[in-house]
Coordinates of N, CA, C and O in Angstrom, one line a residue:
M1 N 105.1 116.9 95.7 CA 104.2 116.3 94.5 C 103.3 116.9 94.8 O 103.0 117.0 93.2
E2 N 102.4 117.7 95.6 CA 100.9 118.2 95.2 C 101.4 119.4 94.3 O 101.0 119.7 93.5
V3 N 102.1 120.1 94.3 CA 102.7 121.8 94.4 C 103.2 121.1 92.5 O 102.9 121.7 91.3
A4 N 104.1 119.9 92.2 CA 104.8 119.7 91.0 C 103.1 119.3 89.9 O 102.9 120.0 88.6
A5 N 101.9 118.9 90.5 CA 101.0 117.8 89.8 C 100.3 119.5 89.6 O 99.5 119.4 88.4
K6 N 100.6 120.6 90.0 CA 99.3 121.5 89.9 C 99.8 122.3 89.5 O 99.9 123.4 89.1
S7 N 101.2 122.5 88.9 CA 101.8 123.9 88.1 C 101.9 123.6 86.3 O 102.1 125.1 86.2
G8 N 101.4 122.5 86.5 CA 100.6 122.9 84.4 C 102.1 122.5 83.8 O 102.1 122.6 83.0
G9 N 103.3 122.1 84.4 CA 104.1 122.0 84.0 C 105.4 122.1 83.8 O 106.9 122.7 84.1
D10 N 105.2 123.6 85.2 CA 106.2 124.0 85.4 C 107.4 124.2 86.8 O 108.9 124.7 86.9
T11 N 106.7 123.4 88.0 CA 108.0 122.3 88.4 C 107.7 121.1 88.8 O 106.2 120.5 87.5
K12 N 108.7 120.5 88.1 CA 109.1 118.8 88.4 C 109.8 118.3 89.6 O 109.8 119.1 90.3
Y13 N 109.1 117.3 89.8 CA 109.0 116.5 90.8 C 110.1 115.3 90.8 O 110.0 114.3 89.5
S14 N 111.4 115.3 90.9 CA 112.3 113.6 91.0 C 111.5 112.7 92.0 O 112.3 112.7 93.2
L15 N 111.4 111.8 91.5 CA 111.4 110.4 92.0 C 112.3 109.7 92.3 O 113.3 109.9 91.4
G16 N 112.9 109.0 93.5 CA 113.9 109.1 93.6 C 114.1 107.8 94.6 O 114.4 107.1 93.9
S17 N 113.4 107.4 95.4 CA 114.4 106.4 96.6 C 113.6 105.0 96.0 O 113.6 103.9 96.6
V18 N 111.9 105.4 95.3 CA 112.0 104.0 94.6 C 112.7 103.3 93.4 O 112.1 102.1 93.0
L19 N 113.7 103.8 93.2 CA 113.9 103.6 91.5 C 115.2 102.8 91.6 O 115.9 102.8 93.1
N20 N 115.5 101.7 90.6 CA 116.4 100.4 91.9 C 118.0 101.1 91.4 O 119.0 100.4 91.9
H21 N 118.2 102.3 90.6 CA 119.4 102.7 90.9 C 119.7 103.5 92.7 O 120.8 102.8 93.1
V22 N 118.6 104.0 93.1 CA 118.3 104.4 94.6 C 118.6 103.5 95.4 O 119.2 103.4 96.8
L23 N 117.9 102.0 95.0 CA 118.1 101.3 96.1 C 119.7 100.6 96.2 O 120.4 100.4 96.8
M24 N 120.1 100.5 94.6 CA 121.1 99.8 94.6 C 122.4 101.1 95.8 O 122.9 100.1 96.4
H25 N 122.5 101.6 95.3 CA 123.1 103.2 95.9 C 122.6 102.8 97.7 O 123.8 102.9 99.0
Q26 N 122.1 102.7 97.8 CA 122.0 102.6 99.3 C 122.0 101.4 100.0 O 122.6 101.4 101.6
T27 N 122.1 100.4 98.9 CA 123.5 99.8 100.5 C 124.5 99.7 100.4 O 125.2 98.7 101.4
V28 N 125.3 100.8 100.2 CA 126.4 100.9 101.4 C 126.4 101.2 102.7 O 127.3 100.4 103.6
I29 N 124.4 101.0 103.1 CA 124.5 101.0 104.3 C 124.8 99.5 104.9 O 125.0 99.2 105.8
G30 N 124.0 98.5 104.5 CA 124.1 97.1 104.4 C 125.4 96.5 104.6 O 125.9 96.2 105.0
E31 N 126.4 97.3 103.6 CA 127.8 96.8 103.2 C 129.1 97.6 104.3 O 129.0 96.7 105.3
E32 N 128.2 98.2 105.1 CA 128.8 98.4 106.1 C 128.6 98.4 107.4 O 129.2 97.8 108.0
A33 N 127.4 98.0 107.5 CA 126.5 96.6 108.7 C 127.1 95.4 108.5 O 128.3 94.8 109.7
L34 N 127.3 94.8 107.3 CA 128.2 93.8 107.0 C 129.7 93.8 108.4 O 129.9 92.9 108.5
E35 N 130.8 94.9 107.4 CA 131.8 94.7 107.9 C 131.7 95.0 109.9 O 132.9 94.4 110.5
Q36 N 130.9 96.2 110.4 CA 131.0 96.0 111.4 C 130.3 94.6 112.6 O 131.0 94.1 113.0
M37 N 129.7 93.6 111.5 CA 129.2 92.9 112.3 C 130.5 91.7 112.3 O 130.9 91.0 113.1
E38 N 131.0 91.9 110.9 CA 132.4 91.0 111.1 C 133.1 91.7 112.3 O 134.1 90.3 113.1
L39 N 133.7 92.8 112.4 CA 134.6 92.9 113.6 C 134.2 93.0 114.6 O 134.6 93.0 115.4
A40 N 132.5 92.9 115.2 CA 132.7 92.1 116.4 C 132.2 90.2 116.5 O 131.9 90.0 117.3
G41 N 132.8 90.0 115.4 CA 132.2 88.3 114.9 C 130.9 88.1 115.0 O 130.7 87.4 116.5
E42 N 130.1 88.8 115.2 CA 128.5 88.4 115.0 C 128.2 88.4 113.6 O 128.7 88.9 112.6
Y43 N 126.3 87.9 113.5 CA 126.1 87.6 112.4 C 124.6 88.0 112.4 O 124.3 87.1 114.0
P44 N 123.7 88.7 112.4 CA 122.4 89.0 112.8 C 121.6 87.8 112.0 O 121.3 87.6 111.0
D45 N 120.4 87.1 112.9 CA 119.4 86.3 112.3 C 118.4 87.0 112.0 O 117.4 86.8 111.7
V46 N 117.9 88.6 112.5 CA 117.1 89.2 111.5 C 117.7 91.0 111.1 O 118.6 91.2 111.6
V47 N 117.1 91.2 110.0 CA 117.4 92.2 109.6 C 116.3 92.9 108.9 O 115.1 92.8 109.1
I48 N 116.1 94.2 109.9 CA 114.9 95.5 110.0 C 115.4 96.2 109.3 O 116.1 96.8 109.4
G49 N 114.4 96.9 108.7 CA 114.3 98.2 107.9 C 112.9 98.5 107.4 O 112.2 98.1 107.6
C50 N 113.1 100.0 107.2 CA 111.6 100.8 107.2 C 111.3 100.8 105.6 O 112.6 100.6 104.8
V51 N 110.4 100.8 105.0 CA 110.0 100.8 104.0 C 108.8 102.0 104.1 O 108.0 102.8 105.2
G52 N 108.7 102.5 102.5 CA 108.2 103.7 102.5 C 108.2 103.7 100.5 O 107.6 103.2 100.2
G53 N 109.8 104.1 100.6 CA 109.9 104.1 99.1 C 110.5 102.9 98.6 O 110.6 102.4 97.8
G54 N 111.5 102.1 99.8 CA 112.0 100.8 99.3 C 113.6 101.4 99.8 O 114.0 100.5 100.1
S55 N 114.2 102.5 99.2 CA 115.7 102.6 99.7 C 116.3 102.0 101.0 O 117.4 101.2 101.2
N56 N 115.7 102.4 101.7 CA 116.0 101.9 103.8 C 116.1 100.7 103.4 O 117.0 100.4 104.1
F57 N 114.8 100.3 102.9 CA 114.6 99.2 103.7 C 115.5 97.4 103.0 O 116.8 97.1 103.7
A58 N 116.0 97.8 101.1 CA 116.7 97.3 100.2 C 118.4 98.0 100.1 O 119.0 96.6 100.8
G59 N 118.1 98.9 101.2 CA 119.8 99.5 101.8 C 120.4 98.5 102.8 O 121.9 98.0 103.2
I60 N 119.9 98.5 104.0 CA 119.7 97.2 104.7 C 119.7 95.7 104.3 O 120.8 94.9 104.8
A61 N 119.2 95.5 103.9 CA 118.6 94.1 103.4 C 119.8 93.3 102.4 O 119.9 92.1 102.4
Y62 N 120.0 94.6 100.8 CA 120.2 93.6 100.1 C 121.7 92.6 100.4 O 121.8 91.8 99.9
P63 N 122.4 93.6 101.1 CA 123.8 92.8 101.2 C 123.7 91.5 102.1 O 124.5 90.9 102.1
F64 N 122.6 91.3 103.2 CA 122.6 90.2 103.5 C 121.8 89.4 103.3 O 122.4 88.3 103.4
M65 N 121.0 89.6 102.2 CA 120.7 88.7 101.3 C 121.1 87.9 100.9 O 121.5 87.0 100.1
R66 N 122.1 88.8 99.8 CA 123.4 88.3 99.2 C 123.5 87.1 99.5 O 124.4 86.1 99.5
E67 N 124.0 87.7 101.1 CA 124.8 86.8 101.7 C 124.0 85.4 102.6 O 124.5 84.4 102.3
M68 N 123.2 85.6 102.4 CA 122.2 84.7 102.2 C 121.9 83.7 100.9 O 121.9 82.5 101.4
F69 N 121.4 84.2 100.1 CA 122.0 83.1 98.4 C 123.0 82.4 98.4 O 123.2 81.6 98.1
T70 N 124.7 83.7 98.8 CA 125.0 82.8 98.4 C 126.2 81.6 98.9 O 127.3 81.7 99.1
K71 N 126.0 82.0 100.4 CA 127.2 81.7 101.8 C 126.2 80.6 102.3 O 126.4 80.0 103.4
G72 N 124.2 80.8 102.3 CA 123.7 79.9 103.0 C 124.0 80.4 104.3 O 122.4 80.1 105.4
H73 N 123.9 81.9 104.5 CA 123.1 81.7 106.3 C 121.8 83.0 106.0 O 121.1 82.9 105.6
K74 N 120.9 82.0 107.6 CA 119.5 81.6 107.1 C 119.1 82.8 108.0 O 119.6 83.7 109.7
T75 N 118.7 83.8 107.6 CA 118.3 85.1 107.9 C 116.8 85.4 107.9 O 116.5 85.8 106.8
R76 N 115.9 85.8 108.8 CA 114.8 86.6 108.5 C 114.8 88.2 108.8 O 115.7 89.0 109.0
F77 N 114.1 88.4 107.3 CA 114.1 89.9 107.2 C 113.1 90.7 107.0 O 111.6 89.6 107.1
V78 N 112.6 91.6 107.4 CA 111.6 92.6 108.9 C 111.3 93.5 107.7 O 112.4 94.5 108.1
A79 N 110.1 94.2 107.3 CA 109.8 95.6 106.7 C 109.0 96.3 107.5 O 108.2 95.3 108.1
V80 N 109.2 97.3 108.2 CA 108.1 97.9 108.8 C 108.2 99.5 108.4 O 108.6 100.1 108.0
E81 N 107.6 99.6 108.9 CA 106.7 101.2 108.6 C 105.9 101.6 109.9 O 105.3 100.9 110.5
P82 N 105.5 103.4 109.7 CA 105.1 103.5 111.3 C 103.3 103.6 110.9 O 103.3 103.9 109.8
T83 N 102.4 103.2 112.0 CA 101.1 103.3 112.3 C 100.8 104.5 112.0 O 100.4 105.4 111.5
A84 N 101.8 105.8 111.7 CA 101.0 107.4 111.7 C 101.0 107.4 110.5 O 100.3 108.0 110.2
C85 N 101.8 106.9 109.4 CA 101.6 106.9 108.2 C 102.1 106.2 107.4 O 103.0 106.0 106.4
P86 N 101.5 104.6 107.2 CA 101.0 103.5 106.8 C 101.1 103.8 104.9 O 100.6 104.8 104.5
R87 N 102.0 103.5 104.8 CA 102.1 103.3 102.8 C 101.1 102.0 102.8 O 99.8 102.4 101.6

């Protein structure tokens, strides 16, 4: 990002993970997790995901949030970040 900012327009930076289309694309992770939980005959009480740009957290959490809102599951969502490089 620094190189793009200093390039005078010669270099472009493509912002990806914080945009809506990427967040929705990442939900394949949560959809897969839902299927695996169903195969195991379980359902999580807590869903934990890493935040930064947001796509990791959204990817795992959005499908479970949908289940919470549409089916009444009681799920706690926890967003985490590393202490080495907090946002």
